[in-house]
Amino acid sequence: MRIHASVAALREARAPVGRVAFVPTMGNLHDGHIALVRAACQHADTVIASVFVNRLQFGQGEDFDKYPRTFEADCEKLAAAGADHLFAPDEAQMYPQPQRYCVEPDPEHASILEGAFRPGHFRGVATVVLKLFNIVRPDIAIFGKKDYQQVMVLKNMVRELALPIEIIALDTIRAADGLAQSSRNGYLSAEERAEAPRLYQQLSAVAEAVRNGAHDFTRLETVALAELERHGWKPDYLTVRRRADLQTPKEPGEPLVTLAAARLGTTRLIDNVEI
Ligand code: AMP
């Protein structure tokens, strides 16, 4: 695997022919990221991963400074998974001057759920992803459904801006006890780590009830939120939405997903289960 720190080096190294698949990450790689890289290898001739902790998508008081940076280990994992190139720019490469031109996603998509609790988050995500797309020029880009709303926002960005890129979304990789793999799991104490699978359990219980015909989503949500709170969580939301645009379901039979974000101690975890 070749590692490129500059935009110019990456551009020069990118193979001019064949399909290129791209896996953007913020590093501190775990099995979820590696599954994306493995899938990328199956879809393309050349696989390019990136590691860049994107300041633009972190709000004031969020964990940008303490976000885990494990570059050496990340390189080993990416090489073992089959990545051909790693683009690992520093901030001066990605943002040589303040980023004033930004992608403003549709507020209907970006100001709900995660966007309501992390104002500006999806603007930061969409801006860096468009910029990375312009640098890497992939044919395919692979993302995880762990960040369900992110995938929805990026698919809409690609469609509305007519980017010639296919977005592929892969299922969430979980630990044996159900906890979604996340770089932020490393913030959890041993006690919190033992409690953490409850988020997935509650989402699964809601999904199962809806599959079994429950219609009163508000009641299901209230019960699940109360159960989390009873075990010391501080939930931001736990809700049933339609998959396509993450709005409140309106018609029977719409494909649904249940999504949640909740704080355990100082760590904010998100997860979702398709219904
Ligand atoms: P991040 O490094 O958190 O920005 O994530 C980089 C990519 O990995 C995003 O597309 C995430 O959705 C994806 N990802 C993160 N966690 C998981 C997981 N547990 N399973 C699958 N994909 C994941």
PDB file of C-alpha atoms and ligand atoms in Angstrom:
ATOM      1  CA  MET A   1       0.000   0.000   0.000  1.00  0.00           C
ATOM      2  CA  ARG A   2       1.265   3.464  -0.899  1.00  0.00           C
ATOM      3  CA  ILE A   3       0.689   6.345   1.486  1.00  0.00           C
ATOM      4  CA  HIS A   4       0.138   9.866   0.154  1.00  0.00           C
ATOM      5  CA  ALA A   5       0.137  12.926   2.363  1.00  0.00           C
ATOM      6  CA  SER A   6      -0.479  15.505  -0.349  1.00  0.00           C
ATOM      7  CA  VAL A   7      -3.259  16.103  -2.849  1.00  0.00           C
ATOM      8  CA  ALA A   8      -0.709  16.256  -5.666  1.00  0.00           C
ATOM      9  CA  ALA A   9       0.853  12.893  -4.762  1.00  0.00           C
ATOM     10  CA  LEU A  10      -2.516  11.169  -4.533  1.00  0.00           C
ATOM     11  CA  ARG A  11      -3.617  12.638  -7.877  1.00  0.00           C
ATOM     12  CA  GLU A  12      -0.438  11.457  -9.538  1.00  0.00           C
ATOM     13  CA  ALA A  13      -0.679   7.943  -8.087  1.00  0.00           C
ATOM     14  CA  ARG A  14      -4.343   7.362  -8.915  1.00  0.00           C
ATOM     15  CA  ALA A  15      -4.513   4.771 -11.695  1.00  0.00           C
ATOM     16  CA  PRO A  16      -5.884   6.363 -14.876  1.00  0.00           C
ATOM     17  CA  VAL A  17      -7.765   3.214 -15.904  1.00  0.00           C
ATOM     18  CA  GLY A  18      -9.986   0.672 -14.158  1.00  0.00           C
ATOM     19  CA  ARG A  19     -12.598   1.176 -11.495  1.00  0.00           C
ATOM     20  CA  VAL A  20     -11.542   3.033  -8.360  1.00  0.00           C
ATOM     21  CA  ALA A  21     -13.326   2.434  -5.048  1.00  0.00           C
ATOM     22  CA  PHE A  22     -12.935   4.898  -2.195  1.00  0.00           C
ATOM     23  CA  VAL A  23     -13.395   4.384   1.558  1.00  0.00           C
ATOM     24  CA  PRO A  24     -13.192   7.637   3.541  1.00  0.00           C
ATOM     25  CA  THR A  25     -12.544   7.319   7.288  1.00  0.00           C
ATOM     26  CA  MET A  26     -11.404   9.316  10.269  1.00  0.00           C
ATOM     27  CA  GLY A  27      -8.986   6.564  11.315  1.00  0.00           C
ATOM     28  CA  ASN A  28      -8.764   4.567  14.553  1.00  0.00           C
ATOM     29  CA  LEU A  29      -9.862   1.717  12.354  1.00  0.00           C
ATOM     30  CA  HIS A  30     -11.932  -1.222  13.570  1.00  0.00           C
ATOM     31  CA  ASP A  31     -13.654  -4.211  11.966  1.00  0.00           C
ATOM     32  CA  GLY A  32     -16.421  -1.976  10.560  1.00  0.00           C
ATOM     33  CA  HIS A  33     -13.972   0.106   8.552  1.00  0.00           C
ATOM     34  CA  ILE A  34     -12.086  -2.989   7.430  1.00  0.00           C
ATOM     35  CA  ALA A  35     -15.299  -4.589   6.152  1.00  0.00           C
ATOM     36  CA  LEU A  36     -15.755  -1.516   3.932  1.00  0.00           C
ATOM     37  CA  VAL A  37     -12.236  -1.873   2.543  1.00  0.00           C
ATOM     38  CA  ARG A  38     -12.732  -5.595   1.879  1.00  0.00           C
ATOM     39  CA  ALA A  39     -15.984  -4.852   0.045  1.00  0.00           C
ATOM     40  CA  ALA A  40     -14.205  -2.147  -1.933  1.00  0.00           C
ATOM     41  CA  CYS A  41     -11.665  -4.734  -3.123  1.00  0.00           C
ATOM     42  CA  GLN A  42     -14.514  -6.796  -4.554  1.00  0.00           C
ATOM     43  CA  HIS A  43     -16.014  -3.854  -6.433  1.00  0.00           C
ATOM     44  CA  ALA A  44     -12.970  -2.253  -8.038  1.00  0.00           C
ATOM     45  CA  ASP A  45      -9.503  -2.608  -9.505  1.00  0.00           C
ATOM     46  CA  THR A  46      -7.978   0.022  -7.245  1.00  0.00           C
ATOM     47  CA  VAL A  47      -8.939   0.724  -3.629  1.00  0.00           C
ATOM     48  CA  ILE A  48      -8.146   4.082  -2.062  1.00  0.00           C
ATOM     49  CA  ALA A  49      -8.831   4.684   1.642  1.00  0.00           C
ATOM     50  CA  SER A  50      -8.441   7.984   3.439  1.00  0.00           C
ATOM     51  CA  VAL A  51      -7.738   8.870   7.044  1.00  0.00           C
ATOM     52  CA  PHE A  52      -8.581  12.438   7.958  1.00  0.00           C
ATOM     53  CA  VAL A  53     -10.170  13.731  11.151  1.00  0.00           C
ATOM     54  CA  ASN A  54     -12.350  16.452   9.695  1.00  0.00           C
ATOM     55  CA  ARG A  55     -12.582  19.442  11.999  1.00  0.00           C
ATOM     56  CA  LEU A  56     -15.498  20.885   9.978  1.00  0.00           C
ATOM     57  CA  GLN A  57     -17.907  18.189  11.104  1.00  0.00           C
ATOM     58  CA  PHE A  58     -17.205  18.582  14.831  1.00  0.00           C
ATOM     59  CA  GLY A  59     -19.172  21.151  16.815  1.00  0.00           C
ATOM     60  CA  GLN A  60     -17.899  23.383  19.608  1.00  0.00           C
ATOM     61  CA  GLY A  61     -17.226  21.252  22.681  1.00  0.00           C
ATOM     62  CA  GLU A  62     -17.233  17.984  20.727  1.00  0.00           C
ATOM     63  CA  ASP A  63     -14.355  15.491  20.765  1.00  0.00           C
ATOM     64  CA  PHE A  64     -12.210  16.749  17.850  1.00  0.00           C
ATOM     65  CA  ASP A  65      -9.104  17.207  20.017  1.00  0.00           C
ATOM     66  CA  LYS A  66      -9.386  13.908  21.845  1.00  0.00           C
ATOM     67  CA  TYR A  67     -10.574  11.896  18.815  1.00  0.00           C
ATOM     68  CA  PRO A  68      -8.279   8.801  18.794  1.00  0.00           C
ATOM     69  CA  ARG A  69      -5.442   9.019  16.267  1.00  0.00           C
ATOM     70  CA  THR A  70      -3.716   5.670  15.670  1.00  0.00           C
ATOM     71  CA  PHE A  71      -2.016   6.159  12.329  1.00  0.00           C
ATOM     72  CA  GLU A  72       0.566   3.336  12.421  1.00  0.00           C
ATOM     73  CA  ALA A  73      -1.986   0.695  13.385  1.00  0.00           C
ATOM     74  CA  ASP A  74      -4.424   2.072  10.775  1.00  0.00           C
ATOM     75  CA  CYS A  75      -1.822   1.698   8.029  1.00  0.00           C
ATOM     76  CA  GLU A  76      -1.170  -1.930   8.973  1.00  0.00           C
ATOM     77  CA  LYS A  77      -4.875  -2.760   8.997  1.00  0.00           C
ATOM     78  CA  LEU A  78      -5.546  -1.068   5.662  1.00  0.00           C
ATOM     79  CA  ALA A  79      -2.623  -2.800   3.983  1.00  0.00           C
ATOM     80  CA  ALA A  80      -3.716  -6.183   5.351  1.00  0.00           C
ATOM     81  CA  ALA A  81      -7.301  -5.574   4.140  1.00  0.00           C
ATOM     82  CA  GLY A  82      -6.062  -4.929   0.597  1.00  0.00           C
ATOM     83  CA  ALA A  83      -6.111  -1.161   0.159  1.00  0.00           C
ATOM     84  CA  ASP A  84      -3.789  -0.006  -2.641  1.00  0.00           C
ATOM     85  CA  HIS A  85      -3.474   3.629  -1.572  1.00  0.00           C
ATOM     86  CA  LEU A  86      -3.974   5.588   1.602  1.00  0.00           C
ATOM     87  CA  PHE A  87      -4.631   9.306   1.370  1.00  0.00           C
ATOM     88  CA  ALA A  88      -3.664  10.797   4.728  1.00  0.00           C
ATOM     89  CA  PRO A  89      -3.563  14.585   4.426  1.00  0.00           C
ATOM     90  CA  ASP A  90      -2.958  16.959   7.316  1.00  0.00           C
ATOM     91  CA  GLU A  91      -5.202  19.954   7.873  1.00  0.00           C
ATOM     92  CA  ALA A  92      -2.965  22.260   5.838  1.00  0.00           C
ATOM     93  CA  GLN A  93      -3.453  19.977   2.815  1.00  0.00           C
ATOM     94  CA  MET A  94      -7.212  19.729   3.141  1.00  0.00           C
ATOM     95  CA  TYR A  95      -7.853  23.266   4.335  1.00  0.00           C
ATOM     96  CA  PRO A  96      -4.976  25.472   3.147  1.00  0.00           C
ATOM     97  CA  GLN A  97      -7.279  28.406   3.767  1.00  0.00           C
ATOM     98  CA  PRO A  98     -10.517  28.558   5.764  1.00  0.00           C
ATOM     99  CA  GLN A  99     -13.160  26.546   3.904  1.00  0.00           C
ATOM    100  CA  ARG A 100     -15.674  29.231   2.895  1.00  0.00           C
ATOM    101  CA  TYR A 101     -17.333  27.365   0.030  1.00  0.00           C
ATOM    102  CA  CYS A 102     -19.358  24.595   1.642  1.00  0.00           C
ATOM    103  CA  VAL A 103     -22.015  22.074   0.694  1.00  0.00           C
ATOM    104  CA  GLU A 104     -25.287  22.975   2.403  1.00  0.00           C
ATOM    105  CA  PRO A 105     -27.429  19.828   2.512  1.00  0.00           C
ATOM    106  CA  ASP A 106     -31.216  20.062   2.419  1.00  0.00           C
ATOM    107  CA  PRO A 107     -32.251  21.143   5.956  1.00  0.00           C
ATOM    108  CA  GLU A 108     -35.074  18.569   5.817  1.00  0.00           C
ATOM    109  CA  HIS A 109     -32.331  15.949   5.775  1.00  0.00           C
ATOM    110  CA  ALA A 110     -29.597  17.654   7.753  1.00  0.00           C
ATOM    111  CA  SER A 111     -31.350  19.475  10.593  1.00  0.00           C
ATOM    112  CA  ILE A 112     -33.229  16.451  11.968  1.00  0.00           C
ATOM    113  CA  LEU A 113     -31.954  13.652  14.262  1.00  0.00           C
ATOM    114  CA  GLU A 114     -28.141  13.957  14.347  1.00  0.00           C
ATOM    115  CA  GLY A 115     -28.354  17.398  12.759  1.00  0.00           C
ATOM    116  CA  ALA A 116     -30.669  18.656  15.509  1.00  0.00           C
ATOM    117  CA  PHE A 117     -28.119  17.738  18.167  1.00  0.00           C
ATOM    118  CA  ARG A 118     -25.010  18.480  16.090  1.00  0.00           C
ATOM    119  CA  PRO A 119     -25.795  21.701  14.167  1.00  0.00           C
ATOM    120  CA  GLY A 120     -23.616  22.022  11.067  1.00  0.00           C
ATOM    121  CA  HIS A 121     -22.425  18.428  11.278  1.00  0.00           C
ATOM    122  CA  PHE A 122     -23.736  17.334   7.877  1.00  0.00           C
ATOM    123  CA  ARG A 123     -22.532  20.518   6.211  1.00  0.00           C
ATOM    124  CA  GLY A 124     -19.048  19.564   7.458  1.00  0.00           C
ATOM    125  CA  VAL A 125     -19.479  15.959   6.328  1.00  0.00           C
ATOM    126  CA  ALA A 126     -20.858  16.833   2.876  1.00  0.00           C
ATOM    127  CA  THR A 127     -18.155  19.460   2.313  1.00  0.00           C
ATOM    128  CA  VAL A 128     -15.239  17.183   3.160  1.00  0.00           C
ATOM    129  CA  VAL A 129     -16.717  14.243   1.241  1.00  0.00           C
ATOM    130  CA  LEU A 130     -17.251  16.349  -1.894  1.00  0.00           C
ATOM    131  CA  LYS A 131     -13.701  17.666  -1.560  1.00  0.00           C
ATOM    132  CA  LEU A 132     -12.317  14.137  -1.086  1.00  0.00           C
ATOM    133  CA  PHE A 133     -14.356  12.966  -4.088  1.00  0.00           C
ATOM    134  CA  ASN A 134     -12.801  15.746  -6.182  1.00  0.00           C
ATOM    135  CA  ILE A 135      -9.307  14.736  -5.091  1.00  0.00           C
ATOM    136  CA  VAL A 136      -9.735  10.954  -5.396  1.00  0.00           C
ATOM    137  CA  ARG A 137     -12.233  10.908  -8.298  1.00  0.00           C
ATOM    138  CA  PRO A 138     -13.620   7.468  -7.391  1.00  0.00           C
ATOM    139  CA  ASP A 139     -16.149   5.491  -9.412  1.00  0.00           C
ATOM    140  CA  ILE A 140     -17.547   3.949  -6.242  1.00  0.00           C
ATOM    141  CA  ALA A 141     -17.576   5.169  -2.644  1.00  0.00           C
ATOM    142  CA  ILE A 142     -18.346   2.877   0.262  1.00  0.00           C
ATOM    143  CA  PHE A 143     -19.949   3.963   3.531  1.00  0.00           C
ATOM    144  CA  GLY A 144     -21.408   2.209   6.582  1.00  0.00           C
ATOM    145  CA  LYS A 145     -25.085   2.177   7.528  1.00  0.00           C
ATOM    146  CA  LYS A 146     -23.909   2.710  11.109  1.00  0.00           C
ATOM    147  CA  ASP A 147     -24.097   6.385  10.100  1.00  0.00           C
ATOM    148  CA  TYR A 148     -27.495   5.994   8.463  1.00  0.00           C
ATOM    149  CA  GLN A 149     -28.340   9.663   8.112  1.00  0.00           C
ATOM    150  CA  GLN A 150     -24.882  10.375   6.694  1.00  0.00           C
ATOM    151  CA  VAL A 151     -25.485   7.840   3.913  1.00  0.00           C
ATOM    152  CA  MET A 152     -28.876   9.417   3.154  1.00  0.00           C
ATOM    153  CA  VAL A 153     -27.382  12.926   2.988  1.00  0.00           C
ATOM    154  CA  LEU A 154     -24.463  11.791   0.799  1.00  0.00           C
ATOM    155  CA  LYS A 155     -26.673   9.815  -1.598  1.00  0.00           C
ATOM    156  CA  ASN A 156     -28.799  12.923  -2.065  1.00  0.00           C
ATOM    157  CA  MET A 157     -25.727  15.113  -2.535  1.00  0.00           C
ATOM    158  CA  VAL A 158     -24.418  12.772  -5.239  1.00  0.00           C
ATOM    159  CA  ARG A 159     -27.790  12.740  -6.988  1.00  0.00           C
ATOM    160  CA  GLU A 160     -28.549  16.451  -6.787  1.00  0.00           C
ATOM    161  CA  LEU A 161     -25.043  17.519  -7.816  1.00  0.00           C
ATOM    162  CA  ALA A 162     -24.884  14.841 -10.543  1.00  0.00           C
ATOM    163  CA  LEU A 163     -21.613  13.377  -9.292  1.00  0.00           C
ATOM    164  CA  PRO A 164     -20.592  10.345 -11.383  1.00  0.00           C
ATOM    165  CA  ILE A 165     -20.098   8.182  -8.291  1.00  0.00           C
ATOM    166  CA  GLU A 166     -21.982   5.128  -7.070  1.00  0.00           C
ATOM    167  CA  ILE A 167     -22.557   5.102  -3.320  1.00  0.00           C
ATOM    168  CA  ILE A 168     -22.619   1.687  -1.679  1.00  0.00           C
ATOM    169  CA  ALA A 169     -23.855   1.338   1.914  1.00  0.00           C
ATOM    170  CA  LEU A 170     -22.872  -1.686   3.977  1.00  0.00           C
ATOM    171  CA  ASP A 171     -24.442  -3.183   7.083  1.00  0.00           C
ATOM    172  CA  THR A 172     -23.125  -2.305  10.515  1.00  0.00           C
ATOM    173  CA  ILE A 173     -20.432  -4.558  11.932  1.00  0.00           C
ATOM    174  CA  ARG A 174     -21.053  -5.373  15.599  1.00  0.00           C
ATOM    175  CA  ALA A 175     -19.190  -6.872  18.529  1.00  0.00           C
ATOM    176  CA  ALA A 176     -20.386 -10.328  19.640  1.00  0.00           C
ATOM    177  CA  ASP A 177     -22.723  -8.725  22.196  1.00  0.00           C
ATOM    178  CA  GLY A 178     -24.368  -6.528  19.557  1.00  0.00           C
ATOM    179  CA  LEU A 179     -22.625  -3.207  20.216  1.00  0.00           C
ATOM    180  CA  ALA A 180     -21.921  -1.447  16.912  1.00  0.00           C
ATOM    181  CA  GLN A 181     -18.182  -1.086  16.335  1.00  0.00           C
ATOM    182  CA  SER A 182     -17.199   2.542  16.747  1.00  0.00           C
ATOM    183  CA  SER A 183     -14.032   4.526  17.317  1.00  0.00           C
ATOM    184  CA  ARG A 184     -15.859   6.163  20.223  1.00  0.00           C
ATOM    185  CA  ASN A 185     -16.326   2.802  22.027  1.00  0.00           C
ATOM    186  CA  GLY A 186     -12.755   3.299  23.239  1.00  0.00           C
ATOM    187  CA  TYR A 187     -13.986   6.156  25.439  1.00  0.00           C
ATOM    188  CA  LEU A 188     -16.173   3.743  27.476  1.00  0.00           C
ATOM    189  CA  SER A 189     -15.126   2.539  30.935  1.00  0.00           C
ATOM    190  CA  ALA A 190     -15.341  -1.231  31.560  1.00  0.00           C
ATOM    191  CA  GLU A 191     -18.663  -0.713  33.301  1.00  0.00           C
ATOM    192  CA  GLU A 192     -20.052   1.433  30.484  1.00  0.00           C
ATOM    193  CA  ARG A 193     -18.817  -1.052  27.873  1.00  0.00           C
ATOM    194  CA  ALA A 194     -20.829  -3.767  29.631  1.00  0.00           C
ATOM    195  CA  GLU A 195     -23.934  -1.556  29.545  1.00  0.00           C
ATOM    196  CA  ALA A 196     -23.440  -0.292  25.975  1.00  0.00           C
ATOM    197  CA  PRO A 197     -25.173  -3.163  24.078  1.00  0.00           C
ATOM    198  CA  ARG A 198     -28.483  -2.013  25.562  1.00  0.00           C
ATOM    199  CA  LEU A 199     -28.806   0.622  22.835  1.00  0.00           C
ATOM    200  CA  TYR A 200     -28.864  -2.051  20.132  1.00  0.00           C
ATOM    201  CA  GLN A 201     -31.115  -4.251  22.278  1.00  0.00           C
ATOM    202  CA  GLN A 202     -33.701  -1.489  22.615  1.00  0.00           C
ATOM    203  CA  LEU A 203     -33.564  -0.665  18.896  1.00  0.00           C
ATOM    204  CA  SER A 204     -33.937  -4.370  18.104  1.00  0.00           C
ATOM    205  CA  ALA A 205     -36.919  -4.643  20.455  1.00  0.00           C
ATOM    206  CA  VAL A 206     -38.630  -1.699  18.725  1.00  0.00           C
ATOM    207  CA  ALA A 207     -37.855  -3.160  15.288  1.00  0.00           C
ATOM    208  CA  GLU A 208     -39.194  -6.549  16.303  1.00  0.00           C
ATOM    209  CA  ALA A 209     -42.413  -5.066  17.707  1.00  0.00           C
ATOM    210  CA  VAL A 210     -43.026  -3.111  14.477  1.00  0.00           C
ATOM    211  CA  ARG A 211     -42.320  -6.218  12.383  1.00  0.00           C
ATOM    212  CA  ASN A 212     -44.889  -8.025  14.526  1.00  0.00           C
ATOM    213  CA  GLY A 213     -47.516  -5.414  13.672  1.00  0.00           C
ATOM    214  CA  ALA A 214     -47.215  -2.736  16.370  1.00  0.00           C
ATOM    215  CA  HIS A 215     -48.443   0.612  14.983  1.00  0.00           C
ATOM    216  CA  ASP A 216     -48.092   2.939  17.940  1.00  0.00           C
ATOM    217  CA  PHE A 217     -44.511   4.052  17.319  1.00  0.00           C
ATOM    218  CA  THR A 218     -44.695   6.804  19.932  1.00  0.00           C
ATOM    219  CA  ARG A 219     -45.477   4.265  22.627  1.00  0.00           C
ATOM    220  CA  LEU A 220     -42.645   1.975  21.534  1.00  0.00           C
ATOM    221  CA  GLU A 221     -40.243   4.914  21.496  1.00  0.00           C
ATOM    222  CA  THR A 222     -41.340   6.072  24.950  1.00  0.00           C
ATOM    223  CA  VAL A 223     -40.862   2.606  26.447  1.00  0.00           C
ATOM    224  CA  ALA A 224     -37.396   2.192  24.899  1.00  0.00           C
ATOM    225  CA  LEU A 225     -36.280   5.680  25.959  1.00  0.00           C
ATOM    226  CA  ALA A 226     -37.474   5.037  29.517  1.00  0.00           C
ATOM    227  CA  GLU A 227     -35.597   1.733  29.614  1.00  0.00           C
ATOM    228  CA  LEU A 228     -32.386   3.455  28.541  1.00  0.00           C
ATOM    229  CA  GLU A 229     -32.871   6.232  31.101  1.00  0.00           C
ATOM    230  CA  ARG A 230     -33.531   3.660  33.832  1.00  0.00           C
ATOM    231  CA  HIS A 231     -30.062   2.250  33.130  1.00  0.00           C
ATOM    232  CA  GLY A 232     -28.309   5.597  33.311  1.00  0.00           C
ATOM    233  CA  TRP A 233     -28.366   6.662  29.647  1.00  0.00           C
ATOM    234  CA  LYS A 234     -29.156  10.204  28.518  1.00  0.00           C
ATOM    235  CA  PRO A 235     -30.870   9.684  25.165  1.00  0.00           C
ATOM    236  CA  ASP A 236     -31.028  12.420  22.531  1.00  0.00           C
ATOM    237  CA  TYR A 237     -33.578  10.506  20.451  1.00  0.00           C
ATOM    238  CA  LEU A 238     -34.877   7.043  19.687  1.00  0.00           C
ATOM    239  CA  THR A 239     -37.345   7.075  16.846  1.00  0.00           C
ATOM    240  CA  VAL A 240     -38.935   5.123  14.007  1.00  0.00           C
ATOM    241  CA  ARG A 241     -38.526   6.806  10.617  1.00  0.00           C
ATOM    242  CA  ARG A 242     -38.959   5.929   6.980  1.00  0.00           C
ATOM    243  CA  ARG A 243     -35.713   4.797   5.416  1.00  0.00           C
ATOM    244  CA  ALA A 244     -35.825   6.949   2.292  1.00  0.00           C
ATOM    245  CA  ASP A 245     -35.676  10.421   3.894  1.00  0.00           C
ATOM    246  CA  LEU A 246     -35.763   9.739   7.659  1.00  0.00           C
ATOM    247  CA  GLN A 247     -39.039  11.642   8.015  1.00  0.00           C
ATOM    248  CA  THR A 248     -41.912  10.453  10.195  1.00  0.00           C
ATOM    249  CA  PRO A 249     -43.694   7.503   8.537  1.00  0.00           C
ATOM    250  CA  LYS A 250     -46.948   8.485   6.842  1.00  0.00           C
ATOM    251  CA  GLU A 251     -48.172   5.549   4.746  1.00  0.00           C
ATOM    252  CA  PRO A 252     -48.470   1.921   5.805  1.00  0.00           C
ATOM    253  CA  GLY A 253     -45.893  -0.335   4.155  1.00  0.00           C
ATOM    254  CA  GLU A 254     -43.089   2.227   3.869  1.00  0.00           C
ATOM    255  CA  PRO A 255     -39.639   0.696   4.543  1.00  0.00           C
ATOM    256  CA  LEU A 256     -38.668   1.803   8.041  1.00  0.00           C
ATOM    257  CA  VAL A 257     -35.624   2.124  10.257  1.00  0.00           C
ATOM    258  CA  THR A 258     -35.331   2.850  13.946  1.00  0.00           C
ATOM    259  CA  LEU A 259     -32.471   5.133  14.969  1.00  0.00           C
ATOM    260  CA  ALA A 260     -31.085   6.330  18.266  1.00  0.00           C
ATOM    261  CA  ALA A 261     -28.417   8.488  19.832  1.00  0.00           C
ATOM    262  CA  ALA A 262     -27.723   8.421  23.552  1.00  0.00           C
ATOM    263  CA  ARG A 263     -25.025   9.383  25.970  1.00  0.00           C
ATOM    264  CA  LEU A 264     -23.513   6.873  28.353  1.00  0.00           C
ATOM    265  CA  GLY A 265     -21.411   8.868  30.793  1.00  0.00           C
ATOM    266  CA  THR A 266     -19.609  11.332  28.545  1.00  0.00           C
ATOM    267  CA  THR A 267     -19.676   9.108  25.452  1.00  0.00           C
ATOM    268  CA  ARG A 268     -22.324   9.678  22.798  1.00  0.00           C
ATOM    269  CA  LEU A 269     -23.244   6.532  20.872  1.00  0.00           C
ATOM    270  CA  ILE A 270     -25.471   6.185  17.807  1.00  0.00           C
ATOM    271  CA  ASP A 271     -26.996   3.093  16.257  1.00  0.00           C
ATOM    272  CA  ASN A 272     -29.920   1.999  14.087  1.00  0.00           C
ATOM    273  CA  VAL A 273     -31.793  -1.110  12.992  1.00  0.00           C
ATOM    274  CA  GLU A 274     -33.629  -1.491   9.698  1.00  0.00           C
ATOM    275  CA  ILE A 275     -37.120  -2.870  10.194  1.00  0.00           C
TER     276      ILE A 275
HETATM  277  P1  AMP B   1     -15.636   7.183  10.556  1.00  0.00           P
HETATM  278  O1  AMP B   1     -14.191   6.820  10.642  1.00  0.00           O
HETATM  279  O2  AMP B   1     -16.357   7.077  11.861  1.00  0.00           O
HETATM  280  O3  AMP B   1     -15.877   8.486   9.837  1.00  0.00           O
HETATM  281  O4  AMP B   1     -16.296   6.075   9.644  1.00  0.00           O
HETATM  282  C1  AMP B   1     -15.815   5.831   8.351  1.00  0.00           C
HETATM  283  C2  AMP B   1     -16.790   4.931   7.644  1.00  0.00           C
HETATM  284  O5  AMP B   1     -16.897   3.698   8.345  1.00  0.00           O
HETATM  285  C3  AMP B   1     -18.199   5.518   7.566  1.00  0.00           C
HETATM  286  O6  AMP B   1     -18.758   5.210   6.295  1.00  0.00           O
HETATM  287  C4  AMP B   1     -18.908   4.789   8.671  1.00  0.00           C
HETATM  288  O7  AMP B   1     -20.297   4.697   8.482  1.00  0.00           O
HETATM  289  C5  AMP B   1     -18.256   3.417   8.581  1.00  0.00           C
HETATM  290  N1  AMP B   1     -18.444   2.674   9.817  1.00  0.00           N
HETATM  291  C6  AMP B   1     -18.210   3.114  11.080  1.00  0.00           C
HETATM  292  N2  AMP B   1     -18.530   2.153  11.968  1.00  0.00           N
HETATM  293  C7  AMP B   1     -18.980   1.092  11.258  1.00  0.00           C
HETATM  294  C8  AMP B   1     -19.466  -0.204  11.600  1.00  0.00           C
HETATM  295  N3  AMP B   1     -19.557  -0.603  12.863  1.00  0.00           N
HETATM  296  N4  AMP B   1     -19.847  -1.035  10.607  1.00  0.00           N
HETATM  297  C9  AMP B   1     -19.766  -0.630   9.312  1.00  0.00           C
HETATM  298  N5  AMP B   1     -19.316   0.569   8.923  1.00  0.00           N
HETATM  299  C10 AMP B   1     -18.927   1.427   9.879  1.00  0.00           C
END
